[in-house]
PDB file of C-alpha atoms in Angstrom:
ATOM      1  CA  MET A   1       8.045  59.523  -7.819  1.00  0.00           C
ATOM      2  CA  LYS A   2       7.442  56.657  -5.387  1.00  0.00           C
ATOM      3  CA  LYS A   3       7.258  57.509  -1.790  1.00  0.00           C
ATOM      4  CA  ARG A   4      10.066  55.945   0.157  1.00  0.00           C
ATOM      5  CA  GLU A   5       8.980  53.507   2.843  1.00  0.00           C
ATOM      6  CA  ARG A   6      10.398  54.184   6.273  1.00  0.00           C
ATOM      7  CA  ILE A   7      12.300  51.150   7.485  1.00  0.00           C
ATOM      8  CA  THR A   8      11.424  50.185  11.037  1.00  0.00           C
ATOM      9  CA  SER A   9      12.909  47.489  13.242  1.00  0.00           C
ATOM     10  CA  ASN A  10       9.667  45.524  12.880  1.00  0.00           C
ATOM     11  CA  ARG A  11       9.791  45.816   9.073  1.00  0.00           C
ATOM     12  CA  VAL A  12      13.447  44.661   9.088  1.00  0.00           C
ATOM     13  CA  ARG A  13      12.512  41.629  11.140  1.00  0.00           C
ATOM     14  CA  GLU A  14       9.636  40.888   8.842  1.00  0.00           C
ATOM     15  CA  ILE A  15      11.852  41.003   5.722  1.00  0.00           C
ATOM     16  CA  TYR A  16      14.561  38.932   7.423  1.00  0.00           C
ATOM     17  CA  ARG A  17      12.102  36.182   8.451  1.00  0.00           C
ATOM     18  CA  GLY A  18      10.483  36.280   4.913  1.00  0.00           C
ATOM     19  CA  THR A  19      13.746  36.029   2.993  1.00  0.00           C
ATOM     20  CA  ILE A  20      16.398  34.343   5.133  1.00  0.00           C
ATOM     21  CA  HIS A  21      15.679  30.752   4.104  1.00  0.00           C
ATOM     22  CA  GLU A  22      15.427  31.510   0.396  1.00  0.00           C
ATOM     23  CA  LEU A  23      18.554  33.680   0.472  1.00  0.00           C
ATOM     24  CA  TYR A  24      20.615  31.062   2.475  1.00  0.00           C
ATOM     25  CA  ALA A  25      19.530  28.312   0.105  1.00  0.00           C
ATOM     26  CA  TYR A  26      20.473  30.384  -2.979  1.00  0.00           C
ATOM     27  CA  VAL A  27      23.844  31.180  -1.503  1.00  0.00           C
ATOM     28  CA  SER A  28      24.508  27.713  -0.279  1.00  0.00           C
ATOM     29  CA  ARG A  29      23.837  26.170  -3.614  1.00  0.00           C
ATOM     30  CA  ARG A  30      26.310  28.606  -5.247  1.00  0.00           C
ATOM     31  CA  THR A  31      29.067  27.984  -2.629  1.00  0.00           C
ATOM     32  CA  GLY A  32      28.913  24.194  -2.815  1.00  0.00           C
ATOM     33  CA  GLY A  33      27.600  23.979   0.677  1.00  0.00           C
ATOM     34  CA  ASP A  34      30.514  25.887   2.195  1.00  0.00           C
ATOM     35  CA  ARG A  35      28.567  26.821   5.384  1.00  0.00           C
ATOM     36  CA  GLU A  36      31.016  29.417   6.590  1.00  0.00           C
ATOM     37  CA  LEU A  37      31.179  31.211   3.301  1.00  0.00           C
ATOM     38  CA  ALA A  38      27.412  31.022   2.879  1.00  0.00           C
ATOM     39  CA  GLU A  39      26.815  32.478   6.316  1.00  0.00           C
ATOM     40  CA  ASP A  40      29.332  35.286   5.734  1.00  0.00           C
ATOM     41  CA  VAL A  41      27.679  36.179   2.386  1.00  0.00           C
ATOM     42  CA  VAL A  42      24.145  36.169   3.820  1.00  0.00           C
ATOM     43  CA  GLN A  43      25.254  38.288   6.729  1.00  0.00           C
ATOM     44  CA  GLU A  44      26.899  40.753   4.425  1.00  0.00           C
ATOM     45  CA  CYS A  45      23.845  40.963   2.166  1.00  0.00           C
ATOM     46  CA  PHE A  46      21.626  41.895   5.082  1.00  0.00           C
ATOM     47  CA  LEU A  47      24.198  44.462   6.436  1.00  0.00           C
ATOM     48  CA  ARG A  48      24.411  46.079   2.997  1.00  0.00           C
ATOM     49  CA  GLY A  49      20.602  45.980   2.633  1.00  0.00           C
ATOM     50  CA  LEU A  50      20.092  47.721   5.913  1.00  0.00           C
ATOM     51  CA  ARG A  51      22.501  50.505   5.044  1.00  0.00           C
ATOM     52  CA  HIS A  52      21.159  50.905   1.458  1.00  0.00           C
ATOM     53  CA  TRP A  53      17.544  50.703   2.463  1.00  0.00           C
ATOM     54  CA  GLN A  54      17.851  53.264   5.270  1.00  0.00           C
ATOM     55  CA  LYS A  55      19.274  55.704   2.726  1.00  0.00           C
ATOM     56  CA  ARG A  56      17.171  54.924  -0.368  1.00  0.00           C
ATOM     57  CA  GLY A  57      14.181  53.042   0.906  1.00  0.00           C
ATOM     58  CA  LEU A  58      13.013  49.447   0.387  1.00  0.00           C
ATOM     59  CA  PRO A  59      13.219  47.981  -3.054  1.00  0.00           C
ATOM     60  CA  ASP A  60      10.021  46.559  -4.587  1.00  0.00           C
ATOM     61  CA  SER A  61      11.406  43.067  -4.136  1.00  0.00           C
ATOM     62  CA  PRO A  62      13.839  42.784  -1.135  1.00  0.00           C
ATOM     63  CA  ILE A  63      14.707  39.096  -1.997  1.00  0.00           C
ATOM     64  CA  ALA A  64      15.643  39.994  -5.530  1.00  0.00           C
ATOM     65  CA  TRP A  65      17.896  42.852  -4.289  1.00  0.00           C
ATOM     66  CA  LEU A  66      19.483  40.497  -1.698  1.00  0.00           C
ATOM     67  CA  LYS A  67      20.103  37.806  -4.344  1.00  0.00           C
ATOM     68  CA  THR A  68      21.796  40.331  -6.669  1.00  0.00           C
ATOM     69  CA  VAL A  69      24.071  41.390  -3.802  1.00  0.00           C
ATOM     70  CA  ALA A  70      24.806  37.756  -2.924  1.00  0.00           C
ATOM     71  CA  ARG A  71      25.711  36.892  -6.516  1.00  0.00           C
ATOM     72  CA  ASN A  72      28.016  39.843  -6.693  1.00  0.00           C
ATOM     73  CA  LEU A  73      29.665  38.973  -3.296  1.00  0.00           C
ATOM     74  CA  ILE A  74      30.149  35.315  -4.423  1.00  0.00           C
ATOM     75  CA  ILE A  75      31.704  36.360  -7.763  1.00  0.00           C
ATOM     76  CA  SER A  76      34.000  38.797  -5.871  1.00  0.00           C
ATOM     77  CA  HIS A  77      35.045  36.088  -3.447  1.00  0.00           C
ATOM     78  CA  PHE A  78      35.831  33.611  -6.193  1.00  0.00           C
ATOM     79  CA  ARG A  79      37.726  36.285  -8.288  1.00  0.00           C
ATOM     80  CA  LYS A  80      40.244  36.565  -5.534  1.00  0.00           C
ATOM     81  CA  THR A  81      41.701  33.075  -5.439  1.00  0.00           C
ATOM     82  CA  ARG A  82      42.433  30.616  -8.174  1.00  0.00           C
ATOM     83  CA  PRO A  83      40.574  27.396  -7.355  1.00  0.00           C
ATOM     84  CA  GLU A  84      42.133  23.989  -7.110  1.00  0.00           C
ATOM     85  CA  PRO A  85      41.350  21.641 -10.124  1.00  0.00           C
ATOM     86  CA  VAL A  86      38.498  19.288  -9.528  1.00  0.00           C
ATOM     87  CA  GLU A  87      39.391  15.953 -11.064  1.00  0.00           C
ATOM     88  CA  GLU A  88      36.022  14.194 -10.968  1.00  0.00           C
ATOM     89  CA  TRP A  89      34.129  17.021 -12.624  1.00  0.00           C
ATOM     90  CA  ASP A  90      34.226  17.832 -16.299  1.00  0.00           C
ATOM     91  CA  GLY A  91      31.710  20.482 -17.262  1.00  0.00           C
ATOM     92  CA  PHE A  92      28.945  22.760 -16.253  1.00  0.00           C
ATOM     93  CA  PRO A  93      26.583  21.206 -13.657  1.00  0.00           C
ATOM     94  CA  SER A  94      23.546  19.997 -15.532  1.00  0.00           C
ATOM     95  CA  ASP A  95      21.140  20.266 -12.657  1.00  0.00           C
ATOM     96  CA  GLY A  96      22.564  23.390 -10.961  1.00  0.00           C
ATOM     97  CA  ASP A  97      23.969  21.365  -8.045  1.00  0.00           C
ATOM     98  CA  LEU A  98      27.613  22.241  -7.551  1.00  0.00           C
ATOM     99  CA  GLY A  99      28.210  19.453  -5.192  1.00  0.00           C
ATOM    100  CA  SER A 100      31.396  20.222  -3.519  1.00  0.00           C
ATOM    101  CA  ARG A 101      33.158  23.443  -2.344  1.00  0.00           C
ATOM    102  CA  GLU A 102      35.852  22.724  -4.832  1.00  0.00           C
ATOM    103  CA  THR A 103      33.422  22.496  -7.674  1.00  0.00           C
ATOM    104  CA  ALA A 104      31.604  25.627  -6.588  1.00  0.00           C
ATOM    105  CA  ALA A 105      34.891  27.497  -6.339  1.00  0.00           C
ATOM    106  CA  LEU A 106      35.840  26.410  -9.839  1.00  0.00           C
ATOM    107  CA  VAL A 107      32.514  27.161 -11.501  1.00  0.00           C
ATOM    108  CA  HIS A 108      32.236  30.574  -9.825  1.00  0.00           C
ATOM    109  CA  TRP A 109      35.858  31.399 -10.633  1.00  0.00           C
ATOM    110  CA  VAL A 110      35.194  30.651 -14.340  1.00  0.00           C
ATOM    111  CA  LEU A 111      31.831  32.524 -14.337  1.00  0.00           C
ATOM    112  CA  ALA A 112      33.579  35.511 -12.845  1.00  0.00           C
ATOM    113  CA  ARG A 113      35.806  35.666 -15.897  1.00  0.00           C
ATOM    114  CA  LEU A 114      33.005  35.521 -18.486  1.00  0.00           C
ATOM    115  CA  ARG A 115      31.081  38.551 -19.836  1.00  0.00           C
ATOM    116  CA  ASP A 116      28.295  39.476 -17.404  1.00  0.00           C
ATOM    117  CA  GLU A 117      25.697  38.556 -20.040  1.00  0.00           C
ATOM    118  CA  GLN A 118      27.109  35.086 -20.484  1.00  0.00           C
ATOM    119  CA  ALA A 119      27.527  34.417 -16.769  1.00  0.00           C
ATOM    120  CA  SER A 120      23.971  35.549 -16.052  1.00  0.00           C
ATOM    121  CA  LEU A 121      22.505  33.484 -18.808  1.00  0.00           C
ATOM    122  CA  LEU A 122      24.262  30.362 -17.611  1.00  0.00           C
ATOM    123  CA  GLU A 123      23.197  30.991 -14.037  1.00  0.00           C
ATOM    124  CA  ALA A 124      19.513  31.596 -15.032  1.00  0.00           C
ATOM    125  CA  PHE A 125      19.450  28.460 -17.194  1.00  0.00           C
ATOM    126  CA  HIS A 126      21.507  26.084 -14.990  1.00  0.00           C
ATOM    127  CA  PHE A 127      21.005  27.390 -11.454  1.00  0.00           C
ATOM    128  CA  GLU A 128      17.621  28.984 -11.517  1.00  0.00           C
ATOM    129  CA  GLY A 129      16.124  26.380 -13.805  1.00  0.00           C
ATOM    130  CA  LYS A 130      14.641  28.839 -16.304  1.00  0.00           C
ATOM    131  CA  ARG A 131      13.606  27.306 -19.582  1.00  0.00           C
ATOM    132  CA  VAL A 132      14.744  28.673 -22.987  1.00  0.00           C
ATOM    133  CA  ARG A 133      11.179  29.905 -23.669  1.00  0.00           C
ATOM    134  CA  GLU A 134      11.092  31.875 -20.359  1.00  0.00           C
ATOM    135  CA  LEU A 135      14.516  33.384 -21.040  1.00  0.00           C
ATOM    136  CA  ALA A 136      13.411  34.341 -24.593  1.00  0.00           C
ATOM    137  CA  GLY A 137      10.465  36.187 -23.223  1.00  0.00           C
ATOM    138  CA  GLU A 138      12.528  37.965 -20.568  1.00  0.00           C
ATOM    139  CA  MET A 139      15.243  39.009 -22.995  1.00  0.00           C
ATOM    140  CA  GLY A 140      12.943  39.859 -25.895  1.00  0.00           C
ATOM    141  CA  LEU A 141      14.644  37.303 -28.213  1.00  0.00           C
ATOM    142  CA  SER A 142      13.603  34.280 -30.090  1.00  0.00           C
ATOM    143  CA  GLU A 143      14.121  30.901 -28.567  1.00  0.00           C
ATOM    144  CA  ARG A 144      16.655  30.099 -31.249  1.00  0.00           C
ATOM    145  CA  ALA A 145      18.684  33.242 -30.351  1.00  0.00           C
ATOM    146  CA  VAL A 146      18.689  32.244 -26.713  1.00  0.00           C
ATOM    147  CA  GLU A 147      19.885  28.665 -27.639  1.00  0.00           C
ATOM    148  CA  GLY A 148      22.707  30.189 -29.607  1.00  0.00           C
ATOM    149  CA  ARG A 149      23.653  32.462 -26.753  1.00  0.00           C
ATOM    150  CA  LEU A 150      23.558  29.532 -24.344  1.00  0.00           C
ATOM    151  CA  ARG A 151      25.762  27.459 -26.667  1.00  0.00           C
ATOM    152  CA  ARG A 152      28.302  30.354 -27.025  1.00  0.00           C
ATOM    153  CA  ALA A 153      28.285  30.961 -23.246  1.00  0.00           C
ATOM    154  CA  ARG A 154      28.917  27.280 -22.559  1.00  0.00           C
ATOM    155  CA  MET A 155      31.742  27.229 -25.170  1.00  0.00           C
ATOM    156  CA  ALA A 156      33.309  30.300 -23.407  1.00  0.00           C
ATOM    157  CA  PHE A 157      32.938  28.593 -19.991  1.00  0.00           C
ATOM    158  CA  LYS A 158      34.603  25.378 -21.247  1.00  0.00           C
ATOM    159  CA  LYS A 159      37.411  27.461 -22.816  1.00  0.00           C
ATOM    160  CA  ARG A 160      38.041  29.226 -19.434  1.00  0.00           C
ATOM    161  CA  LEU A 161      37.713  25.937 -17.624  1.00  0.00           C
ATOM    162  CA  LYS A 162      40.274  24.345 -19.882  1.00  0.00           C
ATOM    163  CA  ALA A 163      42.711  27.310 -19.220  1.00  0.00           C
ATOM    164  CA  VAL A 164      42.497  26.494 -15.481  1.00  0.00           C
ATOM    165  CA  SER A 165      42.781  22.747 -15.857  1.00  0.00           C
ATOM    166  CA  PRO A 166      44.372  21.859 -19.216  1.00  0.00           C
ATOM    167  CA  GLN A 167      44.269  18.227 -18.537  1.00  0.00           C
ATOM    168  CA  ARG A 168      40.459  18.292 -18.714  1.00  0.00           C
ATOM    169  CA  GLY A 169      40.542  18.677 -22.445  1.00  0.00           C
ATOM    170  CA  ARG A 170      42.309  15.302 -22.812  1.00  0.00           C
ATOM    171  CA  SER A 171      40.272  12.084 -23.003  1.00  0.00           C
TER     172      SER A 171
END
């Protein structure tokens, strides 16, 4: 059993300084640059981290733990409200840039309604920039299997998107 590291105020400051920029960038991209929402999510991540880490000790990778909490908070936020349709946008962002708050809200609202495996795969590929080969290695699958899962996840995403904005299907 791994010995629990005692968390001191100096260690908390060290973790904060070492992760704040990466965490804020991660959250900001996923909220379409909504500064207020990004700040709220980052603050909540650190508050939850402090409570959790005091009880259970520090995780091996605090930034990974914080990003997981951030992802869940963002999904919870976007589950609560139905987003406004975004007219100028018609699919999954190819480069992981959500652009506007409205687009971020729409993307995460749809992602929150997909199976966790599908949403995680789309996020890893589109937002984190992981390649099919890398995902295949992580998942213990062939590249062809990952490509198939990505295709099905994109189809599920588009179906949910169409349900929110039926006019998008017409061209």
